């Protein structure tokens, strides 16, 4: 299974926690990891490889400083957010598919059904957390065609063979500049705007479960689910937004899974 991450140094510990849940529940015999970065050191690379099994492989890909020069950025959204959008141009050409994951995710069940799914002509598979009204708002805000769902970029199953023909850095830069004042979550906004009409939208309860989605389901008649349902059925829990389970003031119901998995990562006493 090919896996993609895009991180800087401060996220290496969180990557390790995420990766431990993949090794425990992800279902693949071997993982080939590709990590897009601009500041990881040899020490970081050794730490990351030490977290894997002998059969797994980790390849760090240093992204040139000037590749995204001129792209809009802020303190909260640095240039690294664009790396995943350009991944088809940065990864080895022999790869045909890869699963991108944010590191603020926990894997509860096998990733194999998702990884081996037929793209059916789609450029990638992703989830949406918005309903019809907000989809229409985002269509107006971002100049989208009617019917395009607003996508979350935290879990992306990429059809690299097709995306290499679609992705152009100039298009990403031009769109980012044109809509600079309208961008709220730049990577998601651009992903949706440029490629949303080529996406296969997945069930978010399975592949991108969030605290907000869990609460929304349980506030909707006929959609109620339990934490046991999540444990049995959800593949990816995504702790998007703030605060997160490892931060103060977090009160979300899904934090139980983070702490359960973290406990399993700790060495046994004695």
PDB file of C-alpha atoms in Angstrom:
ATOM      1  CA  UNK A   1       0.000   0.000   0.000  1.00  0.00           C
ATOM      2  CA  UNK A   2       1.372   3.395  -1.017  1.00  0.00           C
ATOM      3  CA  UNK A   3       0.798   6.092   1.617  1.00  0.00           C
ATOM      4  CA  UNK A   4       1.428   9.826   1.324  1.00  0.00           C
ATOM      5  CA  UNK A   5       2.039  12.380   4.072  1.00  0.00           C
ATOM      6  CA  UNK A   6       3.007  16.055   3.970  1.00  0.00           C
ATOM      7  CA  UNK A   7       4.508  17.335   7.216  1.00  0.00           C
ATOM      8  CA  UNK A   8       7.104  19.574   8.803  1.00  0.00           C
ATOM      9  CA  UNK A   9       9.339  18.720  11.752  1.00  0.00           C
ATOM     10  CA  UNK A  10       6.910  19.594  14.516  1.00  0.00           C
ATOM     11  CA  UNK A  11       4.444  16.984  13.253  1.00  0.00           C
ATOM     12  CA  UNK A  12       6.826  14.002  13.358  1.00  0.00           C
ATOM     13  CA  UNK A  13       5.556  12.795  16.783  1.00  0.00           C
ATOM     14  CA  UNK A  14       1.932  13.059  15.650  1.00  0.00           C
ATOM     15  CA  UNK A  15       2.831  11.222  12.437  1.00  0.00           C
ATOM     16  CA  UNK A  16       4.253   8.435  14.613  1.00  0.00           C
ATOM     17  CA  UNK A  17       0.988   8.092  16.518  1.00  0.00           C
ATOM     18  CA  UNK A  18      -1.029   8.045  13.301  1.00  0.00           C
ATOM     19  CA  UNK A  19       1.329   5.510  11.733  1.00  0.00           C
ATOM     20  CA  UNK A  20       1.067   3.208  14.744  1.00  0.00           C
ATOM     21  CA  UNK A  21      -2.699   2.947  14.169  1.00  0.00           C
ATOM     22  CA  UNK A  22      -2.115   2.213  10.483  1.00  0.00           C
ATOM     23  CA  UNK A  23       0.292  -0.599  11.334  1.00  0.00           C
ATOM     24  CA  UNK A  24      -2.183  -1.953  13.877  1.00  0.00           C
ATOM     25  CA  UNK A  25      -5.389  -1.774  11.818  1.00  0.00           C
ATOM     26  CA  UNK A  26      -4.590  -0.769   8.220  1.00  0.00           C
ATOM     27  CA  UNK A  27      -4.568  -4.297   6.837  1.00  0.00           C
ATOM     28  CA  UNK A  28      -1.638  -4.185   4.392  1.00  0.00           C
ATOM     29  CA  UNK A  29       1.281  -6.598   4.462  1.00  0.00           C
ATOM     30  CA  UNK A  30       3.654  -3.783   3.479  1.00  0.00           C
ATOM     31  CA  UNK A  31       3.538  -0.002   3.375  1.00  0.00           C
ATOM     32  CA  UNK A  32       5.551   2.212   1.034  1.00  0.00           C
ATOM     33  CA  UNK A  33       5.474   5.694   2.560  1.00  0.00           C
ATOM     34  CA  UNK A  34       6.245   8.917   0.748  1.00  0.00           C
ATOM     35  CA  UNK A  35       6.656  12.065   2.843  1.00  0.00           C
ATOM     36  CA  UNK A  36       6.638  15.505   1.204  1.00  0.00           C
ATOM     37  CA  UNK A  37       8.540  18.057   3.283  1.00  0.00           C
ATOM     38  CA  UNK A  38      10.882  21.025   3.299  1.00  0.00           C
ATOM     39  CA  UNK A  39      12.622  20.796   6.678  1.00  0.00           C
ATOM     40  CA  UNK A  40      12.983  17.183   7.860  1.00  0.00           C
ATOM     41  CA  UNK A  41      16.495  16.137   8.892  1.00  0.00           C
ATOM     42  CA  UNK A  42      18.391  12.881   8.746  1.00  0.00           C
ATOM     43  CA  UNK A  43      17.594  12.417  12.428  1.00  0.00           C
ATOM     44  CA  UNK A  44      13.883  12.817  11.677  1.00  0.00           C
ATOM     45  CA  UNK A  45      14.129  10.293   8.853  1.00  0.00           C
ATOM     46  CA  UNK A  46      15.835   7.759  11.131  1.00  0.00           C
ATOM     47  CA  UNK A  47      13.154   8.259  13.796  1.00  0.00           C
ATOM     48  CA  UNK A  48      10.393   7.714  11.258  1.00  0.00           C
ATOM     49  CA  UNK A  49      11.952   4.603   9.754  1.00  0.00           C
ATOM     50  CA  UNK A  50      12.485   3.174  13.235  1.00  0.00           C
ATOM     51  CA  UNK A  51       8.710   3.364  13.778  1.00  0.00           C
ATOM     52  CA  UNK A  52       8.069   1.007  10.848  1.00  0.00           C
ATOM     53  CA  UNK A  53       8.395  -2.735  10.389  1.00  0.00           C
ATOM     54  CA  UNK A  54      11.317  -4.302   8.492  1.00  0.00           C
ATOM     55  CA  UNK A  55       9.179  -4.830   5.384  1.00  0.00           C
ATOM     56  CA  UNK A  56       7.949  -1.226   5.237  1.00  0.00           C
ATOM     57  CA  UNK A  57       9.737   1.589   3.423  1.00  0.00           C
ATOM     58  CA  UNK A  58       9.811   5.349   3.989  1.00  0.00           C
ATOM     59  CA  UNK A  59      10.957   7.772   1.272  1.00  0.00           C
ATOM     60  CA  UNK A  60      11.352  11.464   2.086  1.00  0.00           C
ATOM     61  CA  UNK A  61      10.852  13.862  -0.824  1.00  0.00           C
ATOM     62  CA  UNK A  62      12.280  17.327  -0.274  1.00  0.00           C
ATOM     63  CA  UNK A  63      10.186  19.931  -2.086  1.00  0.00           C
ATOM     64  CA  UNK A  64      12.245  22.775  -3.638  1.00  0.00           C
ATOM     65  CA  UNK A  65      11.834  26.113  -1.874  1.00  0.00           C
ATOM     66  CA  UNK A  66      10.864  28.023  -4.991  1.00  0.00           C
ATOM     67  CA  UNK A  67       8.298  25.589  -6.350  1.00  0.00           C
ATOM     68  CA  UNK A  68       5.398  27.371  -4.653  1.00  0.00           C
ATOM     69  CA  UNK A  69       6.844  30.887  -4.634  1.00  0.00           C
ATOM     70  CA  UNK A  70       4.075  33.454  -4.821  1.00  0.00           C
ATOM     71  CA  UNK A  71       1.332  31.160  -3.544  1.00  0.00           C
ATOM     72  CA  UNK A  72      -0.901  32.710  -0.852  1.00  0.00           C
ATOM     73  CA  UNK A  73       0.136  31.676   2.672  1.00  0.00           C
ATOM     74  CA  UNK A  74      -0.568  32.587   6.284  1.00  0.00           C
ATOM     75  CA  UNK A  75       0.764  31.532   9.664  1.00  0.00           C
ATOM     76  CA  UNK A  76      -1.999  28.932   9.933  1.00  0.00           C
ATOM     77  CA  UNK A  77      -1.743  27.840   6.303  1.00  0.00           C
ATOM     78  CA  UNK A  78       1.923  27.677   5.223  1.00  0.00           C
ATOM     79  CA  UNK A  79       3.099  26.706   1.749  1.00  0.00           C
ATOM     80  CA  UNK A  80       3.229  23.037   2.816  1.00  0.00           C
ATOM     81  CA  UNK A  81      -0.549  22.818   2.406  1.00  0.00           C
ATOM     82  CA  UNK A  82      -0.061  22.960  -1.364  1.00  0.00           C
ATOM     83  CA  UNK A  83       2.285  19.983  -1.465  1.00  0.00           C
ATOM     84  CA  UNK A  84      -0.524  17.423  -1.515  1.00  0.00           C
ATOM     85  CA  UNK A  85      -2.149  19.208  -4.458  1.00  0.00           C
ATOM     86  CA  UNK A  86       1.077  18.893  -6.452  1.00  0.00           C
ATOM     87  CA  UNK A  87       1.818  15.340  -5.251  1.00  0.00           C
ATOM     88  CA  UNK A  88       1.195  13.725  -8.677  1.00  0.00           C
ATOM     89  CA  UNK A  89       4.036  15.854 -10.062  1.00  0.00           C
ATOM     90  CA  UNK A  90       6.399  15.165  -7.140  1.00  0.00           C
ATOM     91  CA  UNK A  91       5.996  11.408  -6.666  1.00  0.00           C
ATOM     92  CA  UNK A  92       7.847   8.708  -8.635  1.00  0.00           C
ATOM     93  CA  UNK A  93       6.215   8.203 -12.063  1.00  0.00           C
ATOM     94  CA  UNK A  94       5.848   4.444 -11.596  1.00  0.00           C
ATOM     95  CA  UNK A  95       3.242   4.880  -8.832  1.00  0.00           C
ATOM     96  CA  UNK A  96      -0.317   4.504 -10.094  1.00  0.00           C
ATOM     97  CA  UNK A  97      -2.254   5.165  -6.878  1.00  0.00           C
ATOM     98  CA  UNK A  98      -1.590   6.454  -3.378  1.00  0.00           C
ATOM     99  CA  UNK A  99      -3.574   7.211  -0.226  1.00  0.00           C
ATOM    100  CA  UNK A 100      -2.941  10.602   1.361  1.00  0.00           C
ATOM    101  CA  UNK A 101      -3.723  11.030   5.072  1.00  0.00           C
ATOM    102  CA  UNK A 102      -3.516  14.006   7.411  1.00  0.00           C
ATOM    103  CA  UNK A 103      -1.603  13.061  10.536  1.00  0.00           C
ATOM    104  CA  UNK A 104      -4.450  14.180  12.829  1.00  0.00           C
ATOM    105  CA  UNK A 105      -6.210  10.925  11.935  1.00  0.00           C
ATOM    106  CA  UNK A 106      -6.631   7.589  13.684  1.00  0.00           C
ATOM    107  CA  UNK A 107      -7.203   4.373  11.744  1.00  0.00           C
ATOM    108  CA  UNK A 108      -9.692   1.982  13.354  1.00  0.00           C
ATOM    109  CA  UNK A 109     -10.263  -0.612  10.619  1.00  0.00           C
ATOM    110  CA  UNK A 110      -8.719  -1.883   7.397  1.00  0.00           C
ATOM    111  CA  UNK A 111      -7.787   0.609   4.695  1.00  0.00           C
ATOM    112  CA  UNK A 112      -7.652  -2.136   2.065  1.00  0.00           C
ATOM    113  CA  UNK A 113     -11.262  -1.839   0.789  1.00  0.00           C
ATOM    114  CA  UNK A 114     -10.646   1.843   0.080  1.00  0.00           C
ATOM    115  CA  UNK A 115      -7.175   1.341  -1.352  1.00  0.00           C
ATOM    116  CA  UNK A 116      -8.266  -1.366  -3.770  1.00  0.00           C
ATOM    117  CA  UNK A 117     -11.485   0.380  -4.889  1.00  0.00           C
ATOM    118  CA  UNK A 118     -12.122   1.041  -8.567  1.00  0.00           C
ATOM    119  CA  UNK A 119     -11.811   4.749  -9.345  1.00  0.00           C
ATOM    120  CA  UNK A 120     -14.463   4.392 -12.030  1.00  0.00           C
ATOM    121  CA  UNK A 121     -12.812   7.140 -14.044  1.00  0.00           C
ATOM    122  CA  UNK A 122     -12.503   9.530 -11.078  1.00  0.00           C
ATOM    123  CA  UNK A 123      -9.272  11.398 -10.422  1.00  0.00           C
ATOM    124  CA  UNK A 124      -9.511  10.772  -6.697  1.00  0.00           C
ATOM    125  CA  UNK A 125     -11.820   9.694  -3.898  1.00  0.00           C
ATOM    126  CA  UNK A 126     -12.586  12.005  -0.985  1.00  0.00           C
ATOM    127  CA  UNK A 127     -15.279  12.896   1.520  1.00  0.00           C
ATOM    128  CA  UNK A 128     -17.520  15.900   1.990  1.00  0.00           C
ATOM    129  CA  UNK A 129     -18.753  17.243   5.336  1.00  0.00           C
ATOM    130  CA  UNK A 130     -21.132  19.851   3.942  1.00  0.00           C
ATOM    131  CA  UNK A 131     -24.826  19.664   3.154  1.00  0.00           C
ATOM    132  CA  UNK A 132     -26.707  21.159   0.219  1.00  0.00           C
ATOM    133  CA  UNK A 133     -26.971  24.717   1.548  1.00  0.00           C
ATOM    134  CA  UNK A 134     -23.253  25.059   2.303  1.00  0.00           C
ATOM    135  CA  UNK A 135     -22.410  23.357  -0.996  1.00  0.00           C
ATOM    136  CA  UNK A 136     -24.352  26.110  -2.757  1.00  0.00           C
ATOM    137  CA  UNK A 137     -22.583  28.775  -0.669  1.00  0.00           C
ATOM    138  CA  UNK A 138     -19.200  27.321  -1.610  1.00  0.00           C
ATOM    139  CA  UNK A 139     -20.213  27.041  -5.248  1.00  0.00           C
ATOM    140  CA  UNK A 140     -20.897  30.784  -5.268  1.00  0.00           C
ATOM    141  CA  UNK A 141     -17.787  31.652  -3.225  1.00  0.00           C
ATOM    142  CA  UNK A 142     -15.369  29.621  -5.331  1.00  0.00           C
ATOM    143  CA  UNK A 143     -16.955  29.788  -8.766  1.00  0.00           C
ATOM    144  CA  UNK A 144     -17.866  26.085  -8.830  1.00  0.00           C
ATOM    145  CA  UNK A 145     -20.223  24.373 -11.206  1.00  0.00           C
ATOM    146  CA  UNK A 146     -23.618  23.458  -9.775  1.00  0.00           C
ATOM    147  CA  UNK A 147     -23.575  20.044  -8.140  1.00  0.00           C
ATOM    148  CA  UNK A 148     -19.884  20.026  -7.166  1.00  0.00           C
ATOM    149  CA  UNK A 149     -19.542  18.934  -3.537  1.00  0.00           C
ATOM    150  CA  UNK A 150     -17.143  20.756  -1.207  1.00  0.00           C
ATOM    151  CA  UNK A 151     -14.385  18.277  -0.341  1.00  0.00           C
ATOM    152  CA  UNK A 152     -12.249  17.640   2.728  1.00  0.00           C
ATOM    153  CA  UNK A 153      -8.581  17.182   1.837  1.00  0.00           C
ATOM    154  CA  UNK A 154      -7.598  15.135   4.897  1.00  0.00           C
ATOM    155  CA  UNK A 155      -8.197  11.746   3.258  1.00  0.00           C
ATOM    156  CA  UNK A 156      -7.495  11.505  -0.478  1.00  0.00           C
ATOM    157  CA  UNK A 157      -7.284   8.337  -2.516  1.00  0.00           C
ATOM    158  CA  UNK A 158      -5.383   9.569  -5.578  1.00  0.00           C
ATOM    159  CA  UNK A 159      -5.521   8.179  -9.105  1.00  0.00           C
ATOM    160  CA  UNK A 160      -1.994   9.269  -9.996  1.00  0.00           C
ATOM    161  CA  UNK A 161      -2.123   8.058 -13.602  1.00  0.00           C
ATOM    162  CA  UNK A 162      -5.031  10.412 -14.302  1.00  0.00           C
ATOM    163  CA  UNK A 163      -3.966  13.275 -12.029  1.00  0.00           C
ATOM    164  CA  UNK A 164      -0.606  13.620 -13.781  1.00  0.00           C
ATOM    165  CA  UNK A 165      -2.541  14.697 -16.859  1.00  0.00           C
ATOM    166  CA  UNK A 166      -4.733  17.126 -14.903  1.00  0.00           C
ATOM    167  CA  UNK A 167      -2.497  18.861 -12.352  1.00  0.00           C
ATOM    168  CA  UNK A 168      -0.677  22.023 -13.437  1.00  0.00           C
ATOM    169  CA  UNK A 169       1.139  24.223 -10.930  1.00  0.00           C
ATOM    170  CA  UNK A 170       0.255  27.256 -13.059  1.00  0.00           C
ATOM    171  CA  UNK A 171      -3.458  26.457 -12.717  1.00  0.00           C
ATOM    172  CA  UNK A 172      -3.158  26.122  -8.931  1.00  0.00           C
ATOM    173  CA  UNK A 173      -1.217  29.395  -8.674  1.00  0.00           C
ATOM    174  CA  UNK A 174      -3.584  31.265 -11.011  1.00  0.00           C
ATOM    175  CA  UNK A 175      -6.672  30.097  -9.121  1.00  0.00           C
ATOM    176  CA  UNK A 176      -5.107  30.881  -5.736  1.00  0.00           C
ATOM    177  CA  UNK A 177      -4.255  34.379  -6.894  1.00  0.00           C
ATOM    178  CA  UNK A 178      -7.633  35.046  -8.513  1.00  0.00           C
ATOM    179  CA  UNK A 179      -9.631  33.926  -5.463  1.00  0.00           C
ATOM    180  CA  UNK A 180      -7.084  34.975  -2.826  1.00  0.00           C
ATOM    181  CA  UNK A 181      -9.608  37.075  -0.881  1.00  0.00           C
ATOM    182  CA  UNK A 182     -12.243  34.329  -0.940  1.00  0.00           C
ATOM    183  CA  UNK A 183     -10.048  31.431   0.227  1.00  0.00           C
ATOM    184  CA  UNK A 184     -10.840  30.185   3.727  1.00  0.00           C
ATOM    185  CA  UNK A 185      -9.217  26.734   3.729  1.00  0.00           C
ATOM    186  CA  UNK A 186      -6.880  27.236   0.755  1.00  0.00           C
ATOM    187  CA  UNK A 187      -5.926  23.634  -0.026  1.00  0.00           C
ATOM    188  CA  UNK A 188      -9.509  22.370   0.232  1.00  0.00           C
ATOM    189  CA  UNK A 189     -10.890  25.349  -1.653  1.00  0.00           C
ATOM    190  CA  UNK A 190      -8.463  24.835  -4.531  1.00  0.00           C
ATOM    191  CA  UNK A 191      -8.838  21.055  -4.543  1.00  0.00           C
ATOM    192  CA  UNK A 192     -12.600  21.399  -4.824  1.00  0.00           C
ATOM    193  CA  UNK A 193     -12.486  24.190  -7.377  1.00  0.00           C
ATOM    194  CA  UNK A 194     -10.032  22.591  -9.783  1.00  0.00           C
ATOM    195  CA  UNK A 195     -10.803  18.907  -9.401  1.00  0.00           C
ATOM    196  CA  UNK A 196     -14.098  18.555  -7.506  1.00  0.00           C
ATOM    197  CA  UNK A 197     -15.948  17.567 -10.658  1.00  0.00           C
ATOM    198  CA  UNK A 198     -13.557  14.619 -11.051  1.00  0.00           C
ATOM    199  CA  UNK A 199     -14.030  13.261  -7.519  1.00  0.00           C
ATOM    200  CA  UNK A 200     -15.794  10.151  -6.278  1.00  0.00           C
ATOM    201  CA  UNK A 201     -17.394  11.208  -2.981  1.00  0.00           C
ATOM    202  CA  UNK A 202     -17.124   8.614  -0.198  1.00  0.00           C
ATOM    203  CA  UNK A 203     -19.223   8.016   2.918  1.00  0.00           C
ATOM    204  CA  UNK A 204     -17.732  10.373   5.516  1.00  0.00           C
ATOM    205  CA  UNK A 205     -19.006   8.234   8.396  1.00  0.00           C
ATOM    206  CA  UNK A 206     -16.658   5.490   7.163  1.00  0.00           C
ATOM    207  CA  UNK A 207     -13.653   7.329   5.747  1.00  0.00           C
ATOM    208  CA  UNK A 208     -13.581  10.765   7.392  1.00  0.00           C
ATOM    209  CA  UNK A 209     -15.522  10.684  10.661  1.00  0.00           C
ATOM    210  CA  UNK A 210     -15.280  13.863  12.720  1.00  0.00           C
ATOM    211  CA  UNK A 211     -16.661  14.999  16.058  1.00  0.00           C
ATOM    212  CA  UNK A 212     -18.988  17.431  14.321  1.00  0.00           C
ATOM    213  CA  UNK A 213     -20.272  14.752  11.945  1.00  0.00           C
ATOM    214  CA  UNK A 214     -20.839  12.328  14.816  1.00  0.00           C
ATOM    215  CA  UNK A 215     -22.865  14.922  16.726  1.00  0.00           C
ATOM    216  CA  UNK A 216     -24.804  15.871  13.605  1.00  0.00           C
ATOM    217  CA  UNK A 217     -25.710  12.246  12.932  1.00  0.00           C
ATOM    218  CA  UNK A 218     -26.977  11.844  16.465  1.00  0.00           C
ATOM    219  CA  UNK A 219     -29.058  15.005  16.205  1.00  0.00           C
ATOM    220  CA  UNK A 220     -30.764  13.737  13.039  1.00  0.00           C
ATOM    221  CA  UNK A 221     -33.656  11.276  13.340  1.00  0.00           C
ATOM    222  CA  UNK A 222     -32.892   8.041  11.548  1.00  0.00           C
ATOM    223  CA  UNK A 223     -29.119   8.673  11.432  1.00  0.00           C
ATOM    224  CA  UNK A 224     -28.154   8.043  15.056  1.00  0.00           C
ATOM    225  CA  UNK A 225     -24.970   6.040  15.599  1.00  0.00           C
ATOM    226  CA  UNK A 226     -23.049   4.971  18.697  1.00  0.00           C
ATOM    227  CA  UNK A 227     -19.377   4.932  19.582  1.00  0.00           C
ATOM    228  CA  UNK A 228     -19.532   1.146  19.226  1.00  0.00           C
ATOM    229  CA  UNK A 229     -20.853   1.655  15.679  1.00  0.00           C
ATOM    230  CA  UNK A 230     -17.866   3.888  14.953  1.00  0.00           C
ATOM    231  CA  UNK A 231     -15.479   1.331  16.426  1.00  0.00           C
ATOM    232  CA  UNK A 232     -16.899  -1.428  14.206  1.00  0.00           C
ATOM    233  CA  UNK A 233     -17.497   0.485  10.985  1.00  0.00           C
ATOM    234  CA  UNK A 234     -15.418   3.650  10.726  1.00  0.00           C
ATOM    235  CA  UNK A 235     -12.027   3.346   9.062  1.00  0.00           C
ATOM    236  CA  UNK A 236     -10.657   6.887   9.522  1.00  0.00           C
ATOM    237  CA  UNK A 237     -11.399   9.201  12.449  1.00  0.00           C
ATOM    238  CA  UNK A 238     -10.246  12.732  11.605  1.00  0.00           C
ATOM    239  CA  UNK A 239      -9.672  15.270  14.396  1.00  0.00           C
ATOM    240  CA  UNK A 240      -9.980  18.359  12.247  1.00  0.00           C
ATOM    241  CA  UNK A 241     -10.304  21.836  13.685  1.00  0.00           C
ATOM    242  CA  UNK A 242      -9.357  22.835  17.210  1.00  0.00           C
ATOM    243  CA  UNK A 243      -8.947  21.820  19.943  1.00  0.00           C
ATOM    244  CA  UNK A 244      -7.738  18.250  19.368  1.00  0.00           C
ATOM    245  CA  UNK A 245      -7.643  15.287  21.809  1.00  0.00           C
ATOM    246  CA  UNK A 246      -3.996  15.957  22.707  1.00  0.00           C
ATOM    247  CA  UNK A 247      -4.734  19.624  23.498  1.00  0.00           C
ATOM    248  CA  UNK A 248      -6.408  21.320  26.438  1.00  0.00           C
ATOM    249  CA  UNK A 249     -10.146  22.045  26.404  1.00  0.00           C
ATOM    250  CA  UNK A 250     -10.956  19.238  23.959  1.00  0.00           C
ATOM    251  CA  UNK A 251     -14.445  17.887  24.672  1.00  0.00           C
ATOM    252  CA  UNK A 252     -15.222  15.917  21.508  1.00  0.00           C
ATOM    253  CA  UNK A 253     -16.855  12.481  21.795  1.00  0.00           C
ATOM    254  CA  UNK A 254     -14.373  10.771  19.453  1.00  0.00           C
ATOM    255  CA  UNK A 255     -11.341  11.474  21.627  1.00  0.00           C
ATOM    256  CA  UNK A 256     -11.860   8.073  23.211  1.00  0.00           C
ATOM    257  CA  UNK A 257     -10.363   6.430  20.123  1.00  0.00           C
ATOM    258  CA  UNK A 258      -7.253   8.593  20.171  1.00  0.00           C
ATOM    259  CA  UNK A 259      -6.610   7.770  23.828  1.00  0.00           C
ATOM    260  CA  UNK A 260      -7.320   4.058  23.336  1.00  0.00           C
ATOM    261  CA  UNK A 261      -4.821   3.896  20.488  1.00  0.00           C
ATOM    262  CA  UNK A 262      -2.278   6.026  22.341  1.00  0.00           C
ATOM    263  CA  UNK A 263      -2.457   3.627  25.295  1.00  0.00           C
ATOM    264  CA  UNK A 264      -1.652   0.729  22.983  1.00  0.00           C
ATOM    265  CA  UNK A 265       1.423   2.614  21.746  1.00  0.00           C
ATOM    266  CA  UNK A 266       2.900   2.778  25.255  1.00  0.00           C
ATOM    267  CA  UNK A 267       5.405   0.061  26.244  1.00  0.00           C
ATOM    268  CA  UNK A 268       4.162  -2.349  28.868  1.00  0.00           C
ATOM    269  CA  UNK A 269       5.556  -1.804  32.356  1.00  0.00           C
ATOM    270  CA  UNK A 270       7.790  -4.404  33.840  1.00  0.00           C
TER     271      UNK A 270
END
